XYZ file of C-alpha atoms in Angstrom:
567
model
C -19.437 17.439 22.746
C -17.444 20.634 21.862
C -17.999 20.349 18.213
C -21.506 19.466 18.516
C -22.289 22.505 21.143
C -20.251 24.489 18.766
C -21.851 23.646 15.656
C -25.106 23.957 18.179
C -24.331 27.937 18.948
C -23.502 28.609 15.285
C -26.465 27.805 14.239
C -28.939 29.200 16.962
C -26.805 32.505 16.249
C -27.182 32.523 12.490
C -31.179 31.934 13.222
C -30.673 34.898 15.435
C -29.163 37.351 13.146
C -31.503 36.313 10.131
C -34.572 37.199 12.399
C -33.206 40.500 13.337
C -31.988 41.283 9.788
C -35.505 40.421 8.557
C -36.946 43.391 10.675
C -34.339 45.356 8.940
C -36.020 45.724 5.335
C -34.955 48.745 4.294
C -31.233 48.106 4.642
C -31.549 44.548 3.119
C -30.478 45.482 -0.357
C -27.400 47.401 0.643
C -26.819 44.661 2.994
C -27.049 42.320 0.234
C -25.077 44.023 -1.918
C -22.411 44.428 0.357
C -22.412 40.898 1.502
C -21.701 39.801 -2.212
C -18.702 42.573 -2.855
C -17.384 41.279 0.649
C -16.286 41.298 4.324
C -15.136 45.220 3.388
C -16.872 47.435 0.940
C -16.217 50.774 -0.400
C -19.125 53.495 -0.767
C -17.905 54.277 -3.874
C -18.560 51.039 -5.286
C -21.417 50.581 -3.574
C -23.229 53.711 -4.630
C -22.536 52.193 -8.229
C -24.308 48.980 -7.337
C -26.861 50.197 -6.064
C -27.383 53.493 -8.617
C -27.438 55.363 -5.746
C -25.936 59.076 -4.759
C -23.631 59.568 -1.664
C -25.768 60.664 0.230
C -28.066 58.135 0.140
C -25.525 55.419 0.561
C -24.148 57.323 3.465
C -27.515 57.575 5.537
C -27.487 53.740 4.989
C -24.476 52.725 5.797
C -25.288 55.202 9.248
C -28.508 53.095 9.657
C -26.677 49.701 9.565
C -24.014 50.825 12.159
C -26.094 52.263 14.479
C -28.160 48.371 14.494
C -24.392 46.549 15.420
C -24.105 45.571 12.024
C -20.930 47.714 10.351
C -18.261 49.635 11.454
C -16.793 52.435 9.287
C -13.151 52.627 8.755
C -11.165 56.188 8.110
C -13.170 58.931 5.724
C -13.649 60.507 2.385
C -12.499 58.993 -0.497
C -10.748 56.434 1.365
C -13.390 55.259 3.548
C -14.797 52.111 4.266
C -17.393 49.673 5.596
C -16.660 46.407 7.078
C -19.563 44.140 8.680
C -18.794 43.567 12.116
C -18.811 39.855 12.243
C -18.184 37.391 9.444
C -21.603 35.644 10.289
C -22.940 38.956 9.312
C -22.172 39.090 5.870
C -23.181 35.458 6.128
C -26.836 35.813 7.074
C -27.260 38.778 4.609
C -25.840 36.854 1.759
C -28.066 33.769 2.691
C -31.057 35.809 2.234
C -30.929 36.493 -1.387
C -32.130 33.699 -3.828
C -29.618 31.890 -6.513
C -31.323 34.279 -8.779
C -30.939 37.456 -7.573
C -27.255 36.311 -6.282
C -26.263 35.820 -9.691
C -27.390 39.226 -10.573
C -25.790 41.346 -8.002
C -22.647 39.563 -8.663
C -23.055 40.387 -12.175
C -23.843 43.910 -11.320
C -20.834 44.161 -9.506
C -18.904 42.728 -12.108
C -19.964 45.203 -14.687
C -19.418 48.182 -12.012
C -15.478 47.235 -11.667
C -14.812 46.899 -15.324
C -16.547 49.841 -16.309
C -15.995 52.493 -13.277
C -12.717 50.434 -11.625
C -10.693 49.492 -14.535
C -7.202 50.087 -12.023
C -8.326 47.707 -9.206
C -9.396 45.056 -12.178
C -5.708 45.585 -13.082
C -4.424 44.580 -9.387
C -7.175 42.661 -8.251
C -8.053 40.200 -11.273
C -9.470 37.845 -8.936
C -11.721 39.768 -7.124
C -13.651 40.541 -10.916
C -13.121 36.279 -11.800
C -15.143 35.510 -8.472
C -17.612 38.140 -9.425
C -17.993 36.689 -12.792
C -17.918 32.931 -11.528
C -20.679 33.550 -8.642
C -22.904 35.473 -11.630
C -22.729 31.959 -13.861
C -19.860 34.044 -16.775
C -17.732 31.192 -16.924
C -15.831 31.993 -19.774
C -15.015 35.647 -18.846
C -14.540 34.208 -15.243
C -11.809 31.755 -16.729
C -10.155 34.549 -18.815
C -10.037 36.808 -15.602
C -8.691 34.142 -13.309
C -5.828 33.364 -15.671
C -4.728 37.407 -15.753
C -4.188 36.331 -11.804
C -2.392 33.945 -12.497
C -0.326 36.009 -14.784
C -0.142 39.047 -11.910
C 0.369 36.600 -9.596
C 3.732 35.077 -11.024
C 5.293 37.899 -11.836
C 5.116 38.796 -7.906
C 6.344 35.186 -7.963
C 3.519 34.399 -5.856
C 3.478 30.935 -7.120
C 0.819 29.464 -4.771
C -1.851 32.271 -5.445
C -1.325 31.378 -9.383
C -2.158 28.159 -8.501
C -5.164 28.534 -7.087
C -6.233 31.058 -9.839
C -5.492 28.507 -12.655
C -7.389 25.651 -10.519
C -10.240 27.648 -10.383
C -10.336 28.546 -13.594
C -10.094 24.721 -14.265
C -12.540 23.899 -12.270
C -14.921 26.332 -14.229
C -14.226 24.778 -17.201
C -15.142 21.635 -15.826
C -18.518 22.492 -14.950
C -19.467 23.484 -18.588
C -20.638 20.948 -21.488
C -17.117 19.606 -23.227
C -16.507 21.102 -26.546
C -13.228 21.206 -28.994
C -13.144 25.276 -27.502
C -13.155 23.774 -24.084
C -10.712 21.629 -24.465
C -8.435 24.174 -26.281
C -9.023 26.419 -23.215
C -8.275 23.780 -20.630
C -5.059 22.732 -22.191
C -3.608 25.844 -22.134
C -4.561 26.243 -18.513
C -2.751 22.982 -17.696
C -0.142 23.761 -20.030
C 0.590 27.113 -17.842
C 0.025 25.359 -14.639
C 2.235 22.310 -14.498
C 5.425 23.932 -14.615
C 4.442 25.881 -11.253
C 3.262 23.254 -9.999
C 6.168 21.391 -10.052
C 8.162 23.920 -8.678
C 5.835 25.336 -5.723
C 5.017 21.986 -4.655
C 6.873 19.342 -5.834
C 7.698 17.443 -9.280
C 7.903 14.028 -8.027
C 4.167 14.472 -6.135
C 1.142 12.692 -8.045
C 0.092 16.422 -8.823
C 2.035 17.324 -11.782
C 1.669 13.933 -13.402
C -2.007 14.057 -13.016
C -2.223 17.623 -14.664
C 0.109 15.987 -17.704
C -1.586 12.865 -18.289
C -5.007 14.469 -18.764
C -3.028 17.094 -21.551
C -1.864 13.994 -23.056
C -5.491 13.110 -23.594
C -6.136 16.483 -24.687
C -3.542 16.979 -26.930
C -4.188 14.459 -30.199
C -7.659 16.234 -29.710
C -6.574 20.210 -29.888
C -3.100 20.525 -29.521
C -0.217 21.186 -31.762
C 2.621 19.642 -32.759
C 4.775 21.246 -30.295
C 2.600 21.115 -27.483
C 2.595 17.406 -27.708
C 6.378 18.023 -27.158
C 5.358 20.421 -24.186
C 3.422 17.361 -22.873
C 6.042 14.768 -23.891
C 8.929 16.403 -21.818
C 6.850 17.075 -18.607
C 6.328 13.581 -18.891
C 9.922 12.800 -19.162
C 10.837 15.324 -16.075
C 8.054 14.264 -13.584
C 9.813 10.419 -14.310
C 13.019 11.756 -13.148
C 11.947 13.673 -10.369
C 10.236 10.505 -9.343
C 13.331 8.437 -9.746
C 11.469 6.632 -12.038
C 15.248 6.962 -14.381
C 14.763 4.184 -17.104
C 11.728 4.977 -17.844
C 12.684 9.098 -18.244
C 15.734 7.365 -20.310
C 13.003 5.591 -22.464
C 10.657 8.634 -23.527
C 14.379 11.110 -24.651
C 13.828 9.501 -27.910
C 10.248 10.498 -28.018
C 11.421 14.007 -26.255
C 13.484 14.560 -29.139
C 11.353 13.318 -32.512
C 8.839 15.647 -31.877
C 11.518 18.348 -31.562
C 12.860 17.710 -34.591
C 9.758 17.162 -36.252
C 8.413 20.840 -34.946
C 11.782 22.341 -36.089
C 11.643 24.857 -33.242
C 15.122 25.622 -32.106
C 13.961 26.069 -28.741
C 12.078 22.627 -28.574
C 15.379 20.956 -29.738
C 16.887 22.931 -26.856
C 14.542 21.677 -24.337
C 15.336 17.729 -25.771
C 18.739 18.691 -24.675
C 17.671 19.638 -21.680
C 16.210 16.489 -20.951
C 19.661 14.484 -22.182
C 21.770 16.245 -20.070
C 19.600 15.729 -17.197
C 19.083 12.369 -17.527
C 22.613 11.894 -18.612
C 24.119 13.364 -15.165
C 21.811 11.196 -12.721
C 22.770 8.236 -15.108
C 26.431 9.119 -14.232
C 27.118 9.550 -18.460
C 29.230 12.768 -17.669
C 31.088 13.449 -21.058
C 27.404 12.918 -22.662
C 25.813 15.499 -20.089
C 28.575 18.093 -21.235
C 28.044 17.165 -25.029
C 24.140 17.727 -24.403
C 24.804 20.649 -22.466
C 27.280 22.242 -25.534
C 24.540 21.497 -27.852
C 21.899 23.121 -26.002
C 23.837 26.330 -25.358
C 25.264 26.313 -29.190
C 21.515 26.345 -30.898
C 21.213 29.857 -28.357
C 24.416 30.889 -27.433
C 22.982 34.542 -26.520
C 22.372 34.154 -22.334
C 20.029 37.131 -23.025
C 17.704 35.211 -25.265
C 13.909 35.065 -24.005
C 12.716 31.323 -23.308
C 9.206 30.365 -22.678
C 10.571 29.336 -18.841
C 7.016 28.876 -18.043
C 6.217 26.358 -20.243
C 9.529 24.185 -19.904
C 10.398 22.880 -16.310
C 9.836 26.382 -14.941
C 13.628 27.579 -15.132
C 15.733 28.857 -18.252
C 17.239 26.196 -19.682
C 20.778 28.253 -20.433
C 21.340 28.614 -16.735
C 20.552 24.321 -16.232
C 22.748 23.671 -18.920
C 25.532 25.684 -17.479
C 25.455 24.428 -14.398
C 24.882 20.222 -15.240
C 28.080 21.244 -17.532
C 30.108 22.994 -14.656
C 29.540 20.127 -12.278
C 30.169 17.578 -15.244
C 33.593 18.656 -16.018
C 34.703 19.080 -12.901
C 33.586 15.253 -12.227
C 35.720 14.492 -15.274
C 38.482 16.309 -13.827
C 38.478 19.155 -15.665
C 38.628 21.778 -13.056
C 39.427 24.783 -14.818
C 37.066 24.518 -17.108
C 34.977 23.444 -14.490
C 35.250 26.161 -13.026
C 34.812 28.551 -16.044
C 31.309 27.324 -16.801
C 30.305 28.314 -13.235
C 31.929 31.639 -13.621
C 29.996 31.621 -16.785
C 26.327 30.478 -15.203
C 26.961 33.169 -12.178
C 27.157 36.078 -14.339
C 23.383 34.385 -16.576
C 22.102 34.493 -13.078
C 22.559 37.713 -12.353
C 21.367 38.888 -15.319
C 18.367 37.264 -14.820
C 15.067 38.179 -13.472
C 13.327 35.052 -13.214
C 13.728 33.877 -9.637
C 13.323 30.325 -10.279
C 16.327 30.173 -12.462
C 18.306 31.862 -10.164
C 17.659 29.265 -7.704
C 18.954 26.961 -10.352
C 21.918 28.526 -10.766
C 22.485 28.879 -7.069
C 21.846 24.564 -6.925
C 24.263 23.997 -9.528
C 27.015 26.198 -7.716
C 26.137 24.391 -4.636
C 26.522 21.163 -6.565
C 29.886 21.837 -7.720
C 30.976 22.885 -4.399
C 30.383 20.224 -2.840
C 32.108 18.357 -5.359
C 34.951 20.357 -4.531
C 34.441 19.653 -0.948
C 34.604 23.482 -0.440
C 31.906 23.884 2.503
C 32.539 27.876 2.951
C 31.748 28.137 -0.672
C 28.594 25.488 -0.448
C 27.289 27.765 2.656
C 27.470 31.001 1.150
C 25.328 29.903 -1.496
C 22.981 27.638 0.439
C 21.829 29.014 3.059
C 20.606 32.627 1.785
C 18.428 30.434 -0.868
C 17.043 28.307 2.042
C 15.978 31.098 3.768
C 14.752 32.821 0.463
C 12.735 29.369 -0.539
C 11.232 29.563 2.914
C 9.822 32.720 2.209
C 8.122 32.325 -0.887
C 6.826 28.687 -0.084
C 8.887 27.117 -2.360
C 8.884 23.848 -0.743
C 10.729 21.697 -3.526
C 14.112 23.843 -2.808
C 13.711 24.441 0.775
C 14.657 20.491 0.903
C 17.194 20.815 -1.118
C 18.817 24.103 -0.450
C 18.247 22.452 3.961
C 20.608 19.958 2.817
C 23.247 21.756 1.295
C 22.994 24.126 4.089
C 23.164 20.808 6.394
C 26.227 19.483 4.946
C 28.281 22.658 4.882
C 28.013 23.053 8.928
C 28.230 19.655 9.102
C 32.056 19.628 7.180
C 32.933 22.656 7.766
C 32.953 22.803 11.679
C 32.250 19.284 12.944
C 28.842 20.806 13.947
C 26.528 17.706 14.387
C 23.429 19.954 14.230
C 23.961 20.212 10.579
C 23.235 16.267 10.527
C 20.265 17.475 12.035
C 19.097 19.580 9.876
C 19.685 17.404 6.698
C 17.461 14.517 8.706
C 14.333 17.029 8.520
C 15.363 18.321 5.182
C 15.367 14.648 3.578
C 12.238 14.100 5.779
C 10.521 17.518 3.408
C 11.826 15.801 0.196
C 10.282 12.309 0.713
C 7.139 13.890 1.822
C 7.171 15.717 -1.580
C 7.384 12.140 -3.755
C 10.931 13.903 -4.496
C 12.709 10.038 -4.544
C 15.098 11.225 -7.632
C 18.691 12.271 -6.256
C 18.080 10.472 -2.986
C 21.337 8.118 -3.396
C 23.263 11.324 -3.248
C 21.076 13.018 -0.449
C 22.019 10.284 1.279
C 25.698 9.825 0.939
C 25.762 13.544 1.581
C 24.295 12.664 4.975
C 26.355 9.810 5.017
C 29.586 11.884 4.708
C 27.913 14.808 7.622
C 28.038 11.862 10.116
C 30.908 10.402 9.355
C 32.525 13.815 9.772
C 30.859 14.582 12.893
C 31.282 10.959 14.193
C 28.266 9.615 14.130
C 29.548 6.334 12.257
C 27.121 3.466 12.701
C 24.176 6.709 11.551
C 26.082 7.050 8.699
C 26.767 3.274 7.557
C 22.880 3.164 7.656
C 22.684 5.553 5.914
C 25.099 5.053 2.851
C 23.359 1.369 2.718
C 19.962 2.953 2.185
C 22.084 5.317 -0.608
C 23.284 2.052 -2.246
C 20.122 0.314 -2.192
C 18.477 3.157 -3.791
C 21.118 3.154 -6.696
C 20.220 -0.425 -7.620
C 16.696 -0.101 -7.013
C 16.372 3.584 -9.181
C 19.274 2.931 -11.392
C 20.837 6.219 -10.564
C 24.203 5.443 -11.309
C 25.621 9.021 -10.982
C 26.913 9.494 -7.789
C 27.483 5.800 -7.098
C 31.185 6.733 -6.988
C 30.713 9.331 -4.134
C 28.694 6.635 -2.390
C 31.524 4.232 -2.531
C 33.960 6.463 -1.474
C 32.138 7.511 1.476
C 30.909 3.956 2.404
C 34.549 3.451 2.604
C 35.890 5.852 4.710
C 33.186 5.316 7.129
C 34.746 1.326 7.112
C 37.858 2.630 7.636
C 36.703 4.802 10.665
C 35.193 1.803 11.763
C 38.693 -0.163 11.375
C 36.838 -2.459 9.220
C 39.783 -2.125 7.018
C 39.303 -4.781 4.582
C 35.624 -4.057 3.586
C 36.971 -0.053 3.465
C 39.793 -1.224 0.995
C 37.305 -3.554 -0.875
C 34.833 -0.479 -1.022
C 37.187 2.022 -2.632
C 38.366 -0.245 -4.971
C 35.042 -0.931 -6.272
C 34.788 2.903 -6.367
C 37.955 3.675 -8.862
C 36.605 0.873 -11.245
C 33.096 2.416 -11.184
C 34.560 6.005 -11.680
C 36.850 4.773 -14.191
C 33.709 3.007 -16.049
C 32.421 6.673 -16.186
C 35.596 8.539 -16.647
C 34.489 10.356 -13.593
C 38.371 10.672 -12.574
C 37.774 13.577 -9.454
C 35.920 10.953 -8.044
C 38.650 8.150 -8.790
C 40.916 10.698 -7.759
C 39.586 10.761 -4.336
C 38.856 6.936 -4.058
C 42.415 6.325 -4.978
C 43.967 9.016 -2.293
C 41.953 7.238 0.161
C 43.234 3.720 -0.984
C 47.005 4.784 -0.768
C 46.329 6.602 2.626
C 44.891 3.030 3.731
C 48.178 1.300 2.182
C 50.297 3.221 3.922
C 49.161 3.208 7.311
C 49.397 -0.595 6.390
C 53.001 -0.021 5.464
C 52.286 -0.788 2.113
C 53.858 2.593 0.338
C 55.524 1.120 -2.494
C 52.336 0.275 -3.241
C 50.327 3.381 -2.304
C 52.745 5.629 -4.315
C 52.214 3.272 -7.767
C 48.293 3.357 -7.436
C 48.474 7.155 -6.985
C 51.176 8.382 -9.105
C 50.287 8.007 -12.786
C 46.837 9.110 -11.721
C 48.542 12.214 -10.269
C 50.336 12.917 -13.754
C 47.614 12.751 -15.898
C 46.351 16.124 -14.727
C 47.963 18.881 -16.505
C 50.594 20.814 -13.625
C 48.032 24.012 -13.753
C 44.790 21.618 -12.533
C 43.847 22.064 -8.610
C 41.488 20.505 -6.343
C 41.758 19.808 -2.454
C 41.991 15.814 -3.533
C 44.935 16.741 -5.837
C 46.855 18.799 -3.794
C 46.249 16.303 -1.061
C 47.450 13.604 -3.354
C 50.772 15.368 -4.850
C 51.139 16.492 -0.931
C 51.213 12.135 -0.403
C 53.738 11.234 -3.363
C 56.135 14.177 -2.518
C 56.502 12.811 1.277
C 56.290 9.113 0.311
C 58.587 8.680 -2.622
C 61.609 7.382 -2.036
């Protein structure tokens, strides 16, 4: 009943305001005019519309407030007029034909390029409407995508979307030809990677936008832009989890790379290695992929094309999948040298994607290192930043690290919580790829905070989703934590059985920080059995393999165990 009365009232009240704008003829082409520019008009422009003087334009505008129809805001050259109700502008607008619509908007258009060149600058979008409405598609399109360009370098990401889409959507309208297609493909081309990072990778969005410049490119496109296209491809398949099948197109990834012989493309068919290569849990090859990428541009200085790769610098990724890769192979120092190494890239940087990068990776490692001060500091200033801008793909993420770091560092079962909603945000966003570690993460907050039988469900669901995704990387870290929630549970046996399965899978990946930790746990679990002959033989030669200078809380912890347990 509401919406029908409402609808009901709108109407009678737009019949209303047409009749008494009808008895207003002399202020109908102002009116008009103004209605087109918009809710708020300056005289200046006006005056230029219409080809009239001051004066003239001020008597009018004096006219239409005195009949309810504008206010004036401030004076002189910074006055101006805003109709007093949005239905207003409505009924004015209404009254003028498709014809004459199309010309005023044209008018207009002309007026700001020629009189307003420094609000064309800022406002790129208000000309591209101007230019759509008056049926100048093609100037429209080139107008929309200078928003765009304004737009991201405010990193404004949504507002660039919406500028490219209706560009697109322009484009659409007119008759295909090979200049159309050349024009939408660059469009998409420029679009997909902010998709992916405003909204979300593993969404149907991005895929859609890269399928249809798959069509385009055998058509118009070059030889590296089919690469362009190719690796989207292979990133939207991780993000979605979808793991063999990003495995499957690296070859493709990388023949077109070498094919171009662009240094940079071969770069980016790193980039895709060592990415696939960590969630695959291939460590040593993520850190050869990573080495390779960084030696074809070892300047951190060097200008990529960021926004038509994956939306971040691939320098900083590469630093930080190496960083976290070494220090899963045990190589903490130097571990800890590439992260020294990708903190000083991100502050040198000015892209603010990358920099959220960098500040994942950190996070990444730090968690590794089961250092929760060190994951907080990082994580929850990006959180809050990637709730500001909208960046809803990070927000997840950066909620969970944020999550976890309360969560082990103070018992605090709020940050449980917290990662709940935050994994809720990344499933909504298709984002399925990392979700056995997202979920041993949570796994480990509730065991922590003892919330047990939560967290067995959950490192089952993280288990499930390694054999059903193939994501092989942190299957270790699940283990381990499946484990010690067992042994919490005094289901000893299945917590013994659990981290044994977890040194033979780290082993199987030389990941030996995380056998490291599954084997500290195992001895713990023998000696509270009184087994410590044995506890101190599974432990020690793993102990002695690291050189005397390496440190991690699992090592000290572990040379802290054989010095009170040897005989």
């Amino acid at each position: 009943m509401f919406d029908r009365g409402g609808h009901a009232a709108a109407a009678t009240l737009q019949e209303l305001l047409l009749s008494r704008l009808q008895g207003l003829a002399g202020l109908m082409p102002f009116l008009q005019a103004g209605a087109a520019i918009g809710r708020e008009f300056q005289p200046a422009l006006i005056a230029r519309v219409m080809g009239w003087d001051d004066r003239q334009v001020a008597t009018t505008a004096a006219r239409a407030s005195q009949s309810g129809l504008l206010h004036q805001h401030g004076a002189g050259p910074d006055a101006s007029y805003v109709f007093k109700h949005a239905l207003i502008q409505d009924a004015a607008y209404s009254t003028m034909l498709m014809s004459r619509r199309r010309e005023v908007h044209s008018r207009i258009a002309d007026v700001l390029e020629k009189f307003f060149p420094e609000r064309c600058g800022a406002e790129p979008e208000a000309l591209a409407r101007h230019l759509a409405e008056a049926g100048r598609a093609e100037a429209a399109i080139d107008y929309w995508e200078r928003a765009a360009d304004l737009a991201l370098t405010r990193f404004a990401g949504a507002e660039a979307i919406q500028a490219l889409e209706a560009a697109l959507v322009l484009i659409r309208q007119e008759a295909p030809t090979p200049g159309s297609a050349r024009r939408e493909l660059d469009l998409l081309l420029k679009l997909g990677p902010i998709v992916m990072t405003i909204r979300a990778t593993g969404s149907g969005e991005p895929e859609r936008i890269y399928q249809r410049a798959s069509e385009l490119t055998p058509q118009v496109g070059t030889l590296a832009e089919q690469f362009t296209v190719a690796f989207h491809l292979w990133y939207i398949y991780d993000a979605q989890a979808r793991t063999e099948r990003a495995a499957g197109i690296i070859d493709k990834v990388r023949q077109l790379a070498e094919a171009s012989g662009d240094s940079e493309l071969l770069v980016q068919a790193d980039h895709a290695d060592w990415t696939t290569s960590l969630t695959r849990g291939a460590w040593l090859r993520c850190v050869r992929s990573a080495e390779d990428g960084l030696a074809r541009h070892p300047a951190e200085d060097r200008h990529f094309r960021i926004d038509m790769f994956a939306g971040h610098d691939p320098v900083i990724c590469a630093l930080g999948h190496r960083a976290i890769s070494e220090w899963t192979l045990g190589e903490f120092d130097r571990g800890l040298a590439s992260a020294e190494r990708l903190q000083a890239a991100a502050a040198k940087s000015d892209h603010m994607p990358s920099r959220i990068v960098a500040q994942y990776c950190l996070a990444g490692l730090f968690v590794q290192a089961r250092d929760s001060a060190r994951v907080h500091a990082l994580a929850e200033p990006t959180y809050a930043l990637c709730s500001r801008l909208g960046v809803k793909r990070y927000e997840g993420v950066f909620g969970m690290l944020t999550g976890w770091a309360r969560a082990l560092g103070s018992s605090d079962a709020a940050g449980v919580d917290s990662m709940m909603e935050a994994l809720a945000l990344i499933e909504s966003m298709g984002m399925l790829s990392r979700m056995p570690y997202w979920r041993t993460l949570i796994a480990d907050g509730c065991r922590v905070t003892g919330r047990v039988e939560e967290g067995m469900r959950q490192i089952e669901a993280a288990l499930e989703a390694v054999e059903r995704h193939q994501e092989r990387g942190y299957l270790p870290l699940a283990l381990v934590t499946c484990a010690e929630l067992c042994r919490d549970a005094e289901r000893h046996a299945d917590g013994e059985s659990h981290f044994m399965q977890a040194i033979q899978v780290s082993q199987s990946q030389g990941a030996r920080a995380f056998e490291l930790r599954a084997a500290l746990g195992l001895a713990r679990m023998h000696a509270e059995g009184g087994r410590v002959d044995s506890a101190v033989k599974l432990l020690d030669p793993l102990c002695a393999s690291f050189p005397n200078t390496a440190n991690s809380v699992d090592l000290v912890a572990a040379r802290d165990f054989l010095q009170r347990h040897r005989g």
